[in-house]
Amino acid sequence: MQKDFKLIQIEKGLSLQNPNDQKIKPVIIDFTSGKSEHRRKFGGGLGQHIAKAVGVKGNYKPYVIDATAGMGRDSFVLATLGCKVLMLERNKTIFKLLQDGLERGSESEEIAEIIRRMKLINTDAIDYIGKISDNEKPDVIYLDPMFPHSKKSRLVKKEMRIFRELVGDDLDAEKLLKISLSKAKKRIVVKRPAKSEFLGGLEPNFQIKGRVNRFDVYLPK
């Protein structure tokens, strides 16, 4: 972790802060309020683009490995839809923030059942997925690599500014995608900025497009 960032326990939970830059608000992962709560209540259920991309429908709730867990928001959405989600996060600092968010979420009567569908491991996704045996394959592998930096991007604002400084770009995302292509039963889903190039130049089988983001869907080889 860069020396400017510190994990500090505050009343709301474990927070990541840069004491030398007061313009950046502390980062706290909270599944009980804010964006996560709003998405859970008003996100659109099975009509959401992520649900269509992953293939959630009716009684089919795929088992998903989220290989780039980050702040866990997409994993939480998928768990809200009924999916069991294994979250992989290699950065120890972000892992601790996620762990704290999950622990606090498990104490909430309103979302405890959702949190029980989410499991978190501190590991490198390339190593973990590469070792998956045929009978351990998930239905879906979900990738949301750090978006390429743009001066116009909202990514540089608020908590994502800290994430970018802490983690940087996912320079091995192309390798992760190639390994994932043989390790999922049904689909590999890559979240990308709407106008960006295909990850690694690999054209998907189909896409689910939104205004800001899109989901490139690959069928296993």
PDB file of C-alpha atoms in Angstrom:
ATOM      1  CA  MET A   1       0.000   0.000   0.000  1.00  0.00           C
ATOM      2  CA  GLN A   2       1.353   3.429  -0.855  1.00  0.00           C
ATOM      3  CA  LYS A   3       2.512   5.354   2.217  1.00  0.00           C
ATOM      4  CA  ASP A   4      -0.134   8.074   1.795  1.00  0.00           C
ATOM      5  CA  PHE A   5      -2.989   5.586   2.278  1.00  0.00           C
ATOM      6  CA  LYS A   6      -3.992   4.263   5.671  1.00  0.00           C
ATOM      7  CA  LEU A   7      -6.628   1.837   6.902  1.00  0.00           C
ATOM      8  CA  ILE A   8      -8.419   3.556   9.760  1.00  0.00           C
ATOM      9  CA  GLN A   9     -11.298   2.211  11.846  1.00  0.00           C
ATOM     10  CA  ILE A  10     -14.060   4.786  12.198  1.00  0.00           C
ATOM     11  CA  GLU A  11     -17.610   4.588  13.501  1.00  0.00           C
ATOM     12  CA  LYS A  12     -19.066   3.497  10.153  1.00  0.00           C
ATOM     13  CA  GLY A  13     -16.459   0.775   9.630  1.00  0.00           C
ATOM     14  CA  LEU A  14     -12.957   0.220   8.296  1.00  0.00           C
ATOM     15  CA  SER A  15     -11.965   3.066   6.000  1.00  0.00           C
ATOM     16  CA  LEU A  16      -9.171   3.779   3.553  1.00  0.00           C
ATOM     17  CA  GLN A  17      -7.936   7.335   3.799  1.00  0.00           C
ATOM     18  CA  ASN A  18      -5.242   9.639   2.518  1.00  0.00           C
ATOM     19  CA  PRO A  19      -4.583  11.959   5.485  1.00  0.00           C
ATOM     20  CA  ASN A  20      -2.489  14.204   3.232  1.00  0.00           C
ATOM     21  CA  ASP A  21      -5.360  14.918   0.838  1.00  0.00           C
ATOM     22  CA  GLN A  22      -8.523  16.003   2.642  1.00  0.00           C
ATOM     23  CA  LYS A  23     -10.347  16.503  -0.670  1.00  0.00           C
ATOM     24  CA  ILE A  24     -10.632  12.730  -1.050  1.00  0.00           C
ATOM     25  CA  LYS A  25     -13.329  11.243   1.151  1.00  0.00           C
ATOM     26  CA  PRO A  26     -12.547   8.050   3.094  1.00  0.00           C
ATOM     27  CA  VAL A  27     -13.437   4.873   1.219  1.00  0.00           C
ATOM     28  CA  ILE A  28     -15.785   2.551   3.102  1.00  0.00           C
ATOM     29  CA  ILE A  29     -17.448  -0.513   1.611  1.00  0.00           C
ATOM     30  CA  ASP A  30     -21.015  -0.537   2.869  1.00  0.00           C
ATOM     31  CA  PHE A  31     -23.602  -2.864   1.371  1.00  0.00           C
ATOM     32  CA  THR A  32     -26.373  -1.617   3.680  1.00  0.00           C
ATOM     33  CA  SER A  33     -26.697   1.921   2.351  1.00  0.00           C
ATOM     34  CA  GLY A  34     -25.743   4.318  -0.431  1.00  0.00           C
ATOM     35  CA  LYS A  35     -25.310   3.012  -3.964  1.00  0.00           C
ATOM     36  CA  SER A  36     -25.639  -0.643  -2.955  1.00  0.00           C
ATOM     37  CA  GLU A  37     -28.918  -0.077  -1.154  1.00  0.00           C
ATOM     38  CA  HIS A  38     -30.323   2.009  -4.016  1.00  0.00           C
ATOM     39  CA  ARG A  39     -29.299  -0.609  -6.579  1.00  0.00           C
ATOM     40  CA  ARG A  40     -30.861  -3.379  -4.509  1.00  0.00           C
ATOM     41  CA  LYS A  41     -34.179  -1.564  -4.185  1.00  0.00           C
ATOM     42  CA  PHE A  42     -34.441   0.220  -7.533  1.00  0.00           C
ATOM     43  CA  GLY A  43     -31.872  -1.423  -9.840  1.00  0.00           C
ATOM     44  CA  GLY A  44     -34.371  -3.141 -12.091  1.00  0.00           C
ATOM     45  CA  GLY A  45     -34.034  -6.781 -11.055  1.00  0.00           C
ATOM     46  CA  LEU A  46     -33.669  -9.227 -13.944  1.00  0.00           C
ATOM     47  CA  GLY A  47     -33.973  -6.355 -16.412  1.00  0.00           C
ATOM     48  CA  GLN A  48     -30.517  -5.047 -15.512  1.00  0.00           C
ATOM     49  CA  HIS A  49     -27.810  -5.349 -18.140  1.00  0.00           C
ATOM     50  CA  ILE A  50     -25.573  -7.317 -15.794  1.00  0.00           C
ATOM     51  CA  ALA A  51     -28.344  -9.855 -15.182  1.00  0.00           C
ATOM     52  CA  LYS A  52     -28.823 -10.353 -18.918  1.00  0.00           C
ATOM     53  CA  ALA A  53     -25.082 -10.624 -19.506  1.00  0.00           C
ATOM     54  CA  VAL A  54     -24.586 -13.240 -16.798  1.00  0.00           C
ATOM     55  CA  GLY A  55     -27.737 -15.056 -17.892  1.00  0.00           C
ATOM     56  CA  VAL A  56     -29.858 -14.819 -14.756  1.00  0.00           C
ATOM     57  CA  LYS A  57     -33.479 -15.642 -15.514  1.00  0.00           C
ATOM     58  CA  GLY A  58     -36.400 -17.397 -13.872  1.00  0.00           C
ATOM     59  CA  ASN A  59     -35.115 -20.096 -11.565  1.00  0.00           C
ATOM     60  CA  TYR A  60     -31.665 -20.114 -13.146  1.00  0.00           C
ATOM     61  CA  LYS A  61     -29.216 -18.455 -10.768  1.00  0.00           C
ATOM     62  CA  PRO A  62     -25.705 -19.215 -12.011  1.00  0.00           C
ATOM     63  CA  TYR A  63     -22.704 -19.684  -9.764  1.00  0.00           C
ATOM     64  CA  VAL A  64     -20.358 -16.798 -10.569  1.00  0.00           C
ATOM     65  CA  ILE A  65     -16.690 -16.165  -9.910  1.00  0.00           C
ATOM     66  CA  ASP A  66     -16.078 -12.417  -9.794  1.00  0.00           C
ATOM     67  CA  ALA A  67     -12.366 -12.443 -10.604  1.00  0.00           C
ATOM     68  CA  THR A  68     -11.840  -8.696 -10.050  1.00  0.00           C
ATOM     69  CA  ALA A  69     -13.980  -8.004  -6.990  1.00  0.00           C
ATOM     70  CA  GLY A  70     -12.943  -4.382  -6.384  1.00  0.00           C
ATOM     71  CA  MET A  71     -15.575  -2.694  -4.231  1.00  0.00           C
ATOM     72  CA  GLY A  72     -17.880  -5.679  -4.555  1.00  0.00           C
ATOM     73  CA  ARG A  73     -20.827  -3.774  -5.988  1.00  0.00           C
ATOM     74  CA  ASP A  74     -21.419  -6.020  -8.987  1.00  0.00           C
ATOM     75  CA  SER A  75     -21.008  -9.116  -6.809  1.00  0.00           C
ATOM     76  CA  PHE A  76     -23.616  -7.715  -4.448  1.00  0.00           C
ATOM     77  CA  VAL A  77     -26.018  -7.093  -7.332  1.00  0.00           C
ATOM     78  CA  LEU A  78     -25.594 -10.667  -8.541  1.00  0.00           C
ATOM     79  CA  ALA A  79     -26.079 -12.035  -5.028  1.00  0.00           C
ATOM     80  CA  THR A  80     -29.204  -9.881  -4.708  1.00  0.00           C
ATOM     81  CA  LEU A  81     -30.512 -11.594  -7.844  1.00  0.00           C
ATOM     82  CA  GLY A  82     -29.963 -14.978  -6.187  1.00  0.00           C
ATOM     83  CA  CYS A  83     -26.550 -15.979  -7.536  1.00  0.00           C
ATOM     84  CA  LYS A  84     -23.842 -17.507  -5.397  1.00  0.00           C
ATOM     85  CA  VAL A  85     -20.719 -15.422  -5.953  1.00  0.00           C
ATOM     86  CA  LEU A  86     -17.085 -16.179  -5.209  1.00  0.00           C
ATOM     87  CA  MET A  87     -15.180 -12.898  -5.057  1.00  0.00           C
ATOM     88  CA  LEU A  88     -11.448 -12.904  -5.803  1.00  0.00           C
ATOM     89  CA  GLU A  89      -9.378  -9.899  -4.749  1.00  0.00           C
ATOM     90  CA  ARG A  90      -5.580  -9.912  -4.830  1.00  0.00           C
ATOM     91  CA  ASN A  91      -4.944  -6.522  -3.232  1.00  0.00           C
ATOM     92  CA  LYS A  92      -4.709  -7.060   0.526  1.00  0.00           C
ATOM     93  CA  THR A  93      -5.928  -3.580   1.396  1.00  0.00           C
ATOM     94  CA  ILE A  94      -9.051  -3.824  -0.751  1.00  0.00           C
ATOM     95  CA  PHE A  95      -9.580  -7.366   0.552  1.00  0.00           C
ATOM     96  CA  LYS A  96      -9.662  -6.017   4.128  1.00  0.00           C
ATOM     97  CA  LEU A  97     -12.181  -3.330   3.148  1.00  0.00           C
ATOM     98  CA  LEU A  98     -14.384  -5.925   1.457  1.00  0.00           C
ATOM     99  CA  GLN A  99     -14.082  -8.288   4.394  1.00  0.00           C
ATOM    100  CA  ASP A 100     -15.186  -5.534   6.766  1.00  0.00           C
ATOM    101  CA  GLY A 101     -18.121  -4.623   4.499  1.00  0.00           C
ATOM    102  CA  LEU A 102     -19.275  -8.244   4.324  1.00  0.00           C
ATOM    103  CA  GLU A 103     -19.012  -8.684   8.087  1.00  0.00           C
ATOM    104  CA  ARG A 104     -21.100  -5.602   8.762  1.00  0.00           C
ATOM    105  CA  GLY A 105     -23.570  -6.615   6.064  1.00  0.00           C
ATOM    106  CA  SER A 106     -24.001 -10.044   7.645  1.00  0.00           C
ATOM    107  CA  GLU A 107     -25.226  -8.326  10.804  1.00  0.00           C
ATOM    108  CA  SER A 108     -28.034  -6.561   8.949  1.00  0.00           C
ATOM    109  CA  GLU A 109     -31.344  -8.432   9.023  1.00  0.00           C
ATOM    110  CA  GLU A 110     -32.290  -6.832   5.714  1.00  0.00           C
ATOM    111  CA  ILE A 111     -29.362  -8.137   3.659  1.00  0.00           C
ATOM    112  CA  ALA A 112     -27.834 -10.982   5.716  1.00  0.00           C
ATOM    113  CA  GLU A 113     -29.300 -13.594   3.366  1.00  0.00           C
ATOM    114  CA  ILE A 114     -27.724 -11.839   0.376  1.00  0.00           C
ATOM    115  CA  ILE A 115     -24.338 -11.641   2.095  1.00  0.00           C
ATOM    116  CA  ARG A 116     -24.436 -15.389   2.781  1.00  0.00           C
ATOM    117  CA  ARG A 117     -24.345 -15.941  -0.981  1.00  0.00           C
ATOM    118  CA  MET A 118     -21.055 -14.013  -1.210  1.00  0.00           C
ATOM    119  CA  LYS A 119     -17.676 -15.583  -0.422  1.00  0.00           C
ATOM    120  CA  LEU A 120     -14.382 -13.673  -0.508  1.00  0.00           C
ATOM    121  CA  ILE A 121     -10.839 -14.941  -1.051  1.00  0.00           C
ATOM    122  CA  ASN A 122      -7.609 -12.926  -1.036  1.00  0.00           C
ATOM    123  CA  THR A 123      -5.835 -14.452  -4.022  1.00  0.00           C
ATOM    124  CA  ASP A 124      -4.505 -13.763  -7.504  1.00  0.00           C
ATOM    125  CA  ALA A 125      -7.309 -14.590  -9.937  1.00  0.00           C
ATOM    126  CA  ILE A 126      -4.987 -15.873 -12.670  1.00  0.00           C
ATOM    127  CA  ASP A 127      -3.449 -18.422 -10.298  1.00  0.00           C
ATOM    128  CA  TYR A 128      -6.792 -19.400  -8.755  1.00  0.00           C
ATOM    129  CA  ILE A 129      -8.746 -19.786 -11.987  1.00  0.00           C
ATOM    130  CA  GLY A 130      -5.862 -21.538 -13.706  1.00  0.00           C
ATOM    131  CA  LYS A 131      -6.035 -24.327 -11.112  1.00  0.00           C
ATOM    132  CA  ILE A 132      -9.799 -24.906 -11.364  1.00  0.00           C
ATOM    133  CA  SER A 133     -10.557 -28.517 -12.268  1.00  0.00           C
ATOM    134  CA  ASP A 134     -13.310 -29.551 -14.678  1.00  0.00           C
ATOM    135  CA  ASN A 135     -15.712 -30.474 -11.867  1.00  0.00           C
ATOM    136  CA  GLU A 136     -15.060 -27.186 -10.041  1.00  0.00           C
ATOM    137  CA  LYS A 137     -15.882 -24.887 -12.937  1.00  0.00           C
ATOM    138  CA  PRO A 138     -18.308 -22.027 -12.196  1.00  0.00           C
ATOM    139  CA  ASP A 139     -21.179 -21.306 -14.536  1.00  0.00           C
ATOM    140  CA  VAL A 140     -19.847 -17.809 -15.199  1.00  0.00           C
ATOM    141  CA  ILE A 141     -16.570 -15.958 -14.745  1.00  0.00           C
ATOM    142  CA  TYR A 142     -17.054 -12.198 -14.454  1.00  0.00           C
ATOM    143  CA  LEU A 143     -14.268  -9.703 -15.151  1.00  0.00           C
ATOM    144  CA  ASP A 144     -14.347  -5.992 -14.476  1.00  0.00           C
ATOM    145  CA  PRO A 145     -10.742  -4.859 -14.962  1.00  0.00           C
ATOM    146  CA  MET A 146      -9.756  -1.328 -14.076  1.00  0.00           C
ATOM    147  CA  PHE A 147     -10.847   0.831 -16.994  1.00  0.00           C
ATOM    148  CA  PRO A 148      -8.147   2.575 -19.050  1.00  0.00           C
ATOM    149  CA  HIS A 149      -7.512   6.052 -17.706  1.00  0.00           C
ATOM    150  CA  SER A 150      -9.217   8.964 -19.410  1.00  0.00           C
ATOM    151  CA  LYS A 151      -9.132  12.638 -18.453  1.00  0.00           C
ATOM    152  CA  LYS A 152     -12.875  12.761 -19.028  1.00  0.00           C
ATOM    153  CA  SER A 153     -13.551   9.618 -17.030  1.00  0.00           C
ATOM    154  CA  ARG A 154     -15.490   9.732 -13.780  1.00  0.00           C
ATOM    155  CA  LEU A 155     -13.011   7.160 -12.573  1.00  0.00           C
ATOM    156  CA  VAL A 156     -10.684   9.841 -11.227  1.00  0.00           C
ATOM    157  CA  LYS A 157     -13.337  11.118  -8.844  1.00  0.00           C
ATOM    158  CA  LYS A 158     -14.093  10.161  -5.255  1.00  0.00           C
ATOM    159  CA  GLU A 159     -13.238   6.631  -4.091  1.00  0.00           C
ATOM    160  CA  MET A 160     -12.125   5.429  -7.531  1.00  0.00           C
ATOM    161  CA  ARG A 161      -9.313   7.957  -7.462  1.00  0.00           C
ATOM    162  CA  ILE A 162      -7.883   6.153  -4.451  1.00  0.00           C
ATOM    163  CA  PHE A 163      -8.435   2.785  -6.091  1.00  0.00           C
ATOM    164  CA  ARG A 164      -6.558   3.842  -9.203  1.00  0.00           C
ATOM    165  CA  GLU A 165      -3.641   5.221  -7.209  1.00  0.00           C
ATOM    166  CA  LEU A 166      -3.569   2.134  -5.006  1.00  0.00           C
ATOM    167  CA  VAL A 167      -4.039  -0.590  -7.621  1.00  0.00           C
ATOM    168  CA  GLY A 168      -3.298   0.965 -11.011  1.00  0.00           C
ATOM    169  CA  ASP A 169      -4.475  -0.564 -14.291  1.00  0.00           C
ATOM    170  CA  ASP A 170      -5.056  -4.315 -14.536  1.00  0.00           C
ATOM    171  CA  LEU A 171      -2.244  -4.889 -17.009  1.00  0.00           C
ATOM    172  CA  ASP A 172      -2.717  -8.664 -16.934  1.00  0.00           C
ATOM    173  CA  ALA A 173      -6.466  -8.555 -17.676  1.00  0.00           C
ATOM    174  CA  GLU A 174      -5.928  -9.962 -21.164  1.00  0.00           C
ATOM    175  CA  LYS A 175      -4.132 -12.981 -19.702  1.00  0.00           C
ATOM    176  CA  LEU A 176      -6.934 -13.439 -17.166  1.00  0.00           C
ATOM    177  CA  LEU A 177      -9.525 -13.439 -19.945  1.00  0.00           C
ATOM    178  CA  LYS A 178      -7.632 -16.026 -21.999  1.00  0.00           C
ATOM    179  CA  ILE A 179      -7.316 -18.357 -19.001  1.00  0.00           C
ATOM    180  CA  SER A 180     -10.984 -17.885 -18.109  1.00  0.00           C
ATOM    181  CA  LEU A 181     -12.160 -18.951 -21.571  1.00  0.00           C
ATOM    182  CA  SER A 182     -11.558 -22.605 -20.699  1.00  0.00           C
ATOM    183  CA  LYS A 183     -12.617 -22.437 -17.042  1.00  0.00           C
ATOM    184  CA  ALA A 184     -16.323 -21.514 -17.141  1.00  0.00           C
ATOM    185  CA  LYS A 185     -19.244 -23.783 -17.996  1.00  0.00           C
ATOM    186  CA  LYS A 186     -21.530 -21.220 -19.632  1.00  0.00           C
ATOM    187  CA  ARG A 187     -20.093 -17.729 -20.064  1.00  0.00           C
ATOM    188  CA  ILE A 188     -17.248 -15.321 -19.469  1.00  0.00           C
ATOM    189  CA  VAL A 189     -18.473 -11.752 -19.054  1.00  0.00           C
ATOM    190  CA  VAL A 190     -16.192  -8.725 -19.373  1.00  0.00           C
ATOM    191  CA  LYS A 191     -17.419  -5.294 -18.302  1.00  0.00           C
ATOM    192  CA  ARG A 192     -15.974  -2.511 -20.439  1.00  0.00           C
ATOM    193  CA  PRO A 193     -16.482   1.203 -21.123  1.00  0.00           C
ATOM    194  CA  ALA A 194     -19.103   1.534 -23.852  1.00  0.00           C
ATOM    195  CA  LYS A 195     -16.703   2.813 -26.518  1.00  0.00           C
ATOM    196  CA  SER A 196     -13.550   0.931 -25.593  1.00  0.00           C
ATOM    197  CA  GLU A 197     -11.830  -1.751 -27.647  1.00  0.00           C
ATOM    198  CA  PHE A 198     -12.353  -5.436 -26.946  1.00  0.00           C
ATOM    199  CA  LEU A 199     -10.146  -6.717 -24.152  1.00  0.00           C
ATOM    200  CA  GLY A 200      -7.048  -8.170 -25.763  1.00  0.00           C
ATOM    201  CA  GLY A 201      -8.628  -7.615 -29.171  1.00  0.00           C
ATOM    202  CA  LEU A 202     -10.802 -10.701 -28.640  1.00  0.00           C
ATOM    203  CA  GLU A 203     -14.233 -10.259 -30.213  1.00  0.00           C
ATOM    204  CA  PRO A 204     -17.052 -11.521 -27.968  1.00  0.00           C
ATOM    205  CA  ASN A 205     -19.845 -13.838 -29.067  1.00  0.00           C
ATOM    206  CA  PHE A 206     -22.357 -11.119 -28.204  1.00  0.00           C
ATOM    207  CA  GLN A 207     -22.741  -7.910 -26.219  1.00  0.00           C
ATOM    208  CA  ILE A 208     -25.165  -6.280 -23.814  1.00  0.00           C
ATOM    209  CA  LYS A 209     -24.793  -2.543 -24.341  1.00  0.00           C
ATOM    210  CA  GLY A 210     -25.540   0.336 -22.005  1.00  0.00           C
ATOM    211  CA  ARG A 211     -24.989   4.067 -22.329  1.00  0.00           C
ATOM    212  CA  VAL A 212     -21.820   4.177 -20.201  1.00  0.00           C
ATOM    213  CA  ASN A 213     -20.711   0.546 -20.004  1.00  0.00           C
ATOM    214  CA  ARG A 214     -21.182  -2.623 -21.986  1.00  0.00           C
ATOM    215  CA  PHE A 215     -20.836  -6.316 -21.248  1.00  0.00           C
ATOM    216  CA  ASP A 216     -18.870  -8.444 -23.713  1.00  0.00           C
ATOM    217  CA  VAL A 217     -19.995 -12.056 -23.428  1.00  0.00           C
ATOM    218  CA  TYR A 218     -17.745 -14.942 -24.472  1.00  0.00           C
ATOM    219  CA  LEU A 219     -18.812 -18.565 -24.707  1.00  0.00           C
ATOM    220  CA  PRO A 220     -16.298 -21.086 -23.350  1.00  0.00           C
ATOM    221  CA  LYS A 221     -13.959 -22.840 -25.745  1.00  0.00           C
TER     222      LYS A 221
END
